[in-house]
């Protein structure tokens, strides 16, 4: 099973600041990596798939990068609605999710 | 708009059974691959099972293989998860999630809110 590790566990950011979230895989997942946002009490929403392709309707301030085992989700200028938990997911071999990074208000 | 609504959760004793339903609307269910994913505060998100649009292919996580089955009724736009021999560690919120349209890759463009299953004596 491919294990995903996310860091940091919690990221405290002020509105307007840049947020950088990391996801590391225990083995290569090629380009088969997605990112989701989950606001408490809501279902996860797809942000990014195939490492860097934004899902329909996702603002341009969200971007993904990386390859192989190291991936990054960047929020260029954090908005109030972006405070949430972010999960990475690999679909190269089955499906596994990372434990999440909580982005909260500094 | 796309909607996925789960039901059937509840409190059940270890060893008992429960059947979950996922009612889909707003898209062509019969042409869509839909998965079950569960979530707990401790273990996070865990993929559970998937069924192909025509029901011919089914895959399960090792943790539920042999105990859970998946089925669908395309005439009713509904996906089911039959959970047998339930264990305490099956306690979770169970959500259905649509595999992103037009791709064979297993990422999900729509999720339901989920239904809570509690396994407790």
Tab-separated table of C-alpha atoms in Angstrom:
chain	number	residue	atom	x	y	z
A	1	UNK	CA	0.000	0.000	0.000
A	2	UNK	CA	1.276	3.457	-0.858
A	3	UNK	CA	1.424	5.630	2.249
A	4	UNK	CA	0.991	9.388	1.902
A	5	UNK	CA	2.438	11.760	4.477
A	6	UNK	CA	1.348	15.393	4.661
A	7	UNK	CA	3.152	18.272	6.301
A	8	UNK	CA	2.676	20.309	8.274
A	9	UNK	CA	-0.248	18.873	10.206
A	10	UNK	CA	-1.449	22.404	10.892
A	11	UNK	CA	-0.563	25.570	9.033
A	12	UNK	CA	-1.454	28.922	10.559
A	13	UNK	CA	-1.781	31.621	7.945
A	14	UNK	CA	-3.074	35.179	7.744
A	15	UNK	CA	-5.500	36.180	4.963
A	16	UNK	CA	-3.612	37.293	1.890
A	17	UNK	CA	-0.554	35.188	2.718
A	18	UNK	CA	0.796	32.310	0.695
A	19	UNK	CA	0.263	28.749	1.946
A	20	UNK	CA	2.425	25.826	0.892
A	21	UNK	CA	1.284	22.300	1.729
A	22	UNK	CA	3.366	19.180	1.141
A	23	UNK	CA	2.493	15.591	0.355
A	24	UNK	CA	5.066	12.789	0.212
A	25	UNK	CA	4.435	9.278	-1.105
A	26	UNK	CA	6.189	6.150	0.136
A	27	UNK	CA	6.833	5.185	-3.495
A	28	UNK	CA	6.335	6.832	-6.857
A	29	UNK	CA	2.748	7.626	-7.820
A	30	UNK	CA	3.791	9.061	-11.197
A	31	UNK	CA	1.363	11.911	-11.934
A	32	UNK	CA	-1.600	10.220	-10.279
A	33	UNK	CA	-2.163	12.630	-7.432
A	34	UNK	CA	-5.154	14.748	-6.437
A	35	UNK	CA	-5.878	17.356	-3.768
A	36	UNK	CA	-9.180	17.911	-1.957
A	37	UNK	CA	-10.485	20.617	0.345
A	38	UNK	CA	-12.816	19.766	3.201
A	39	UNK	CA	-14.600	22.367	5.278
A	40	UNK	CA	-15.927	20.948	8.587
A	41	UNK	CA	-19.414	19.516	8.144
A	42	UNK	CA	-19.097	19.445	4.367
A	43	UNK	CA	-18.063	16.845	1.820
A	44	UNK	CA	-14.580	16.988	0.309
A	45	UNK	CA	-14.305	18.951	-2.922
A	46	UNK	CA	-11.842	18.190	-5.692
A	47	UNK	CA	-9.278	20.956	-6.203
A	48	UNK	CA	-6.506	19.452	-8.306
A	49	UNK	CA	-6.021	16.204	-10.219
A	50	UNK	CA	-3.106	14.759	-12.163
A	51	UNK	CA	-0.751	16.799	-9.919
A	52	UNK	CA	-1.457	20.201	-11.416
A	53	UNK	CA	-4.799	20.303	-13.279
A	54	UNK	CA	-7.355	22.460	-11.503
A	55	UNK	CA	-10.852	21.004	-11.319
A	56	UNK	CA	-13.724	22.903	-12.893
A	57	UNK	CA	-14.468	26.126	-11.062
A	58	UNK	CA	-11.415	26.067	-8.807
A	59	UNK	CA	-9.825	29.519	-8.465
A	60	UNK	CA	-6.432	30.147	-10.017
A	61	UNK	CA	-4.902	30.869	-6.604
A	62	UNK	CA	-4.767	27.099	-6.107
A	63	UNK	CA	-1.899	25.353	-7.865
A	64	UNK	CA	-0.278	21.953	-7.670
A	65	UNK	CA	3.201	20.764	-8.533
A	66	UNK	CA	5.597	17.884	-8.076
A	67	UNK	CA	6.289	14.448	-9.453
A	68	UNK	CA	7.125	10.949	-8.332
A	69	UNK	CA	7.013	11.100	-4.541
A	70	UNK	CA	7.041	14.808	-3.652
A	71	UNK	CA	4.082	17.095	-4.256
A	72	UNK	CA	2.992	20.572	-3.262
A	73	UNK	CA	-0.309	22.424	-3.118
A	74	UNK	CA	0.107	26.196	-3.089
A	75	UNK	CA	-2.555	28.744	-2.253
A	76	UNK	CA	-1.100	31.993	-3.529
A	77	UNK	CA	-3.157	34.436	-1.475
A	78	UNK	CA	-5.296	32.875	1.193
A	79	UNK	CA	-8.943	33.930	1.324
A	80	UNK	CA	-11.282	33.516	4.301
A	81	UNK	CA	-13.108	30.648	2.578
A	82	UNK	CA	-9.850	28.692	2.226
A	83	UNK	CA	-9.551	27.837	5.914
A	84	UNK	CA	-10.152	24.107	5.782
A	85	UNK	CA	-8.463	20.716	5.823
A	86	UNK	CA	-6.603	19.676	2.677
A	87	UNK	CA	-6.012	16.056	1.683
A	88	UNK	CA	-3.832	14.553	-0.989
A	89	UNK	CA	-4.851	11.291	-2.663
A	90	UNK	CA	-2.932	8.911	-4.906
A	91	UNK	CA	-4.603	6.765	-7.517
A	92	UNK	CA	-1.553	5.185	-9.088
A	93	UNK	CA	-1.969	1.939	-7.168
A	94	UNK	CA	-5.385	1.579	-5.585
A	95	UNK	CA	-6.468	4.624	-3.633
A	96	UNK	CA	-4.954	6.053	-0.488
A	97	UNK	CA	-5.266	9.431	1.169
A	98	UNK	CA	-2.930	11.510	3.250
A	99	UNK	CA	-3.849	12.409	6.846
A	100	UNK	CA	-4.569	16.016	5.943
A	101	UNK	CA	-3.208	19.489	6.627
A	102	UNK	CA	-5.416	21.880	8.543
A	103	UNK	CA	-5.097	25.490	7.422
A	104	UNK	CA	-6.258	27.812	10.148
A	105	UNK	CA	-6.234	31.485	10.981
A	106	UNK	CA	-3.014	32.874	12.378
B	1	UNK	CA	-26.796	19.689	-10.153
B	2	UNK	CA	-24.975	16.536	-9.131
B	3	UNK	CA	-26.148	15.143	-5.813
B	4	UNK	CA	-25.194	12.052	-3.867
B	5	UNK	CA	-27.222	11.306	-0.741
B	6	UNK	CA	-26.329	8.448	1.571
B	7	UNK	CA	-28.671	6.733	4.004
B	8	UNK	CA	-28.944	3.613	6.109
B	9	UNK	CA	-26.392	4.319	8.795
B	10	UNK	CA	-27.000	3.698	12.471
B	11	UNK	CA	-25.802	1.922	15.577
B	12	UNK	CA	-25.220	-1.812	15.232
B	13	UNK	CA	-23.624	-4.509	17.361
B	14	UNK	CA	-20.402	-6.244	16.333
B	15	UNK	CA	-21.080	-9.170	14.012
B	16	UNK	CA	-24.321	-7.714	12.705
B	17	UNK	CA	-25.172	-6.364	9.260
B	18	UNK	CA	-26.205	-3.060	7.751
B	19	UNK	CA	-27.025	-1.907	4.218
B	20	UNK	CA	-26.178	1.581	3.063
B	21	UNK	CA	-27.730	3.358	0.086
B	22	UNK	CA	-26.428	6.163	-2.095
B	23	UNK	CA	-29.080	7.957	-4.128
B	24	UNK	CA	-27.697	9.799	-7.135
B	25	UNK	CA	-29.211	12.602	-9.163
B	26	UNK	CA	-28.192	15.284	-11.627
B	27	UNK	CA	-26.051	13.057	-13.838
B	28	UNK	CA	-26.233	9.845	-15.837
B	29	UNK	CA	-25.791	7.353	-13.029
B	30	UNK	CA	-25.868	4.328	-15.330
B	31	UNK	CA	-22.747	5.606	-17.097
B	32	UNK	CA	-20.823	6.502	-13.935
B	33	UNK	CA	-18.418	4.682	-11.682
B	34	UNK	CA	-19.196	5.361	-8.048
B	35	UNK	CA	-17.095	4.477	-5.023
B	36	UNK	CA	-17.590	4.152	-1.288
B	37	UNK	CA	-15.119	5.956	0.969
B	38	UNK	CA	-15.206	6.099	4.758
B	39	UNK	CA	-13.818	8.664	7.181
B	40	UNK	CA	-12.956	8.670	10.848
B	41	UNK	CA	-11.229	11.306	12.984
B	42	UNK	CA	-8.471	8.810	13.843
B	43	UNK	CA	-7.784	6.996	10.582
B	44	UNK	CA	-8.853	9.730	8.165
B	45	UNK	CA	-10.123	8.880	4.701
B	46	UNK	CA	-10.133	5.249	3.595
B	47	UNK	CA	-11.286	3.940	0.232
B	48	UNK	CA	-13.730	1.036	0.645
B	49	UNK	CA	-15.161	-0.242	-2.628
B	50	UNK	CA	-16.059	0.495	-6.230
B	51	UNK	CA	-18.446	-0.873	-8.829
B	52	UNK	CA	-18.322	-0.289	-12.574
B	53	UNK	CA	-21.309	1.301	-14.351
B	54	UNK	CA	-22.703	-2.004	-15.568
B	55	UNK	CA	-21.927	-3.827	-12.328
B	56	UNK	CA	-19.537	-6.275	-13.929
B	57	UNK	CA	-16.451	-5.126	-12.004
B	58	UNK	CA	-16.173	-4.773	-8.251
B	59	UNK	CA	-13.152	-4.091	-6.078
B	60	UNK	CA	-12.811	-3.882	-2.322
B	61	UNK	CA	-10.268	-2.708	0.216
B	62	UNK	CA	-8.487	-5.576	1.949
B	63	UNK	CA	-9.961	-4.427	5.260
B	64	UNK	CA	-13.515	-5.213	4.093
B	65	UNK	CA	-12.977	-7.951	1.527
B	66	UNK	CA	-15.188	-10.958	2.178
B	67	UNK	CA	-17.458	-8.995	4.530
B	68	UNK	CA	-18.807	-6.140	2.386
B	69	UNK	CA	-20.544	-6.377	-0.967
B	70	UNK	CA	-21.467	-3.649	-3.411
B	71	UNK	CA	-24.374	-3.477	-5.815
B	72	UNK	CA	-26.315	-0.937	-7.829
B	73	UNK	CA	-29.741	-0.415	-9.331
B	74	UNK	CA	-29.338	1.772	-12.391
B	75	UNK	CA	-33.110	2.007	-12.831
B	76	UNK	CA	-33.293	3.617	-9.371
B	77	UNK	CA	-30.009	5.557	-9.634
B	78	UNK	CA	-28.855	3.971	-6.405
B	79	UNK	CA	-25.631	2.364	-5.182
B	80	UNK	CA	-25.636	0.018	-2.207
B	81	UNK	CA	-23.091	-1.228	0.295
B	82	UNK	CA	-24.000	-4.367	2.185
B	83	UNK	CA	-21.884	-4.628	5.300
B	84	UNK	CA	-21.791	-7.976	7.091
B	85	UNK	CA	-19.825	-9.213	10.110
B	86	UNK	CA	-19.317	-5.646	11.232
B	87	UNK	CA	-16.405	-4.839	13.516
B	88	UNK	CA	-15.801	-1.967	15.894
B	89	UNK	CA	-13.124	-0.671	13.530
B	90	UNK	CA	-15.761	-0.271	10.780
B	91	UNK	CA	-17.196	2.674	12.719
B	92	UNK	CA	-17.003	5.651	10.356
B	93	UNK	CA	-18.898	8.089	8.186
B	94	UNK	CA	-19.504	6.313	4.875
B	95	UNK	CA	-19.710	8.464	1.770
B	96	UNK	CA	-20.265	7.702	-1.859
B	97	UNK	CA	-18.126	9.536	-4.359
B	98	UNK	CA	-18.408	9.781	-8.111
B	99	UNK	CA	-15.338	8.943	-10.103
B	100	UNK	CA	-14.508	12.013	-12.184
B	101	UNK	CA	-16.440	11.980	-15.417
B	102	UNK	CA	-14.643	10.833	-18.512
B	103	UNK	CA	-11.588	9.343	-16.852
B	104	UNK	CA	-10.603	5.814	-15.838
B	105	UNK	CA	-8.538	7.247	-13.003
B	106	UNK	CA	-9.822	6.847	-9.494
B	107	UNK	CA	-10.230	10.410	-8.293
B	108	UNK	CA	-13.562	11.878	-7.291
B	109	UNK	CA	-15.348	14.978	-8.523
B	110	UNK	CA	-18.450	14.767	-6.319
B	111	UNK	CA	-18.984	13.388	-2.849
B	112	UNK	CA	-21.999	12.916	-0.622
B	113	UNK	CA	-22.102	14.137	2.966
B	114	UNK	CA	-22.096	10.595	4.277
B	115	UNK	CA	-23.987	8.453	6.755
B	116	UNK	CA	-22.613	7.519	10.162
B	117	UNK	CA	-22.150	3.864	11.031
B	118	UNK	CA	-21.382	3.085	14.670
B	119	UNK	CA	-20.450	-0.456	15.620
B	120	UNK	CA	-20.734	-0.875	19.354
B	121	UNK	CA	-21.858	-3.432	21.890
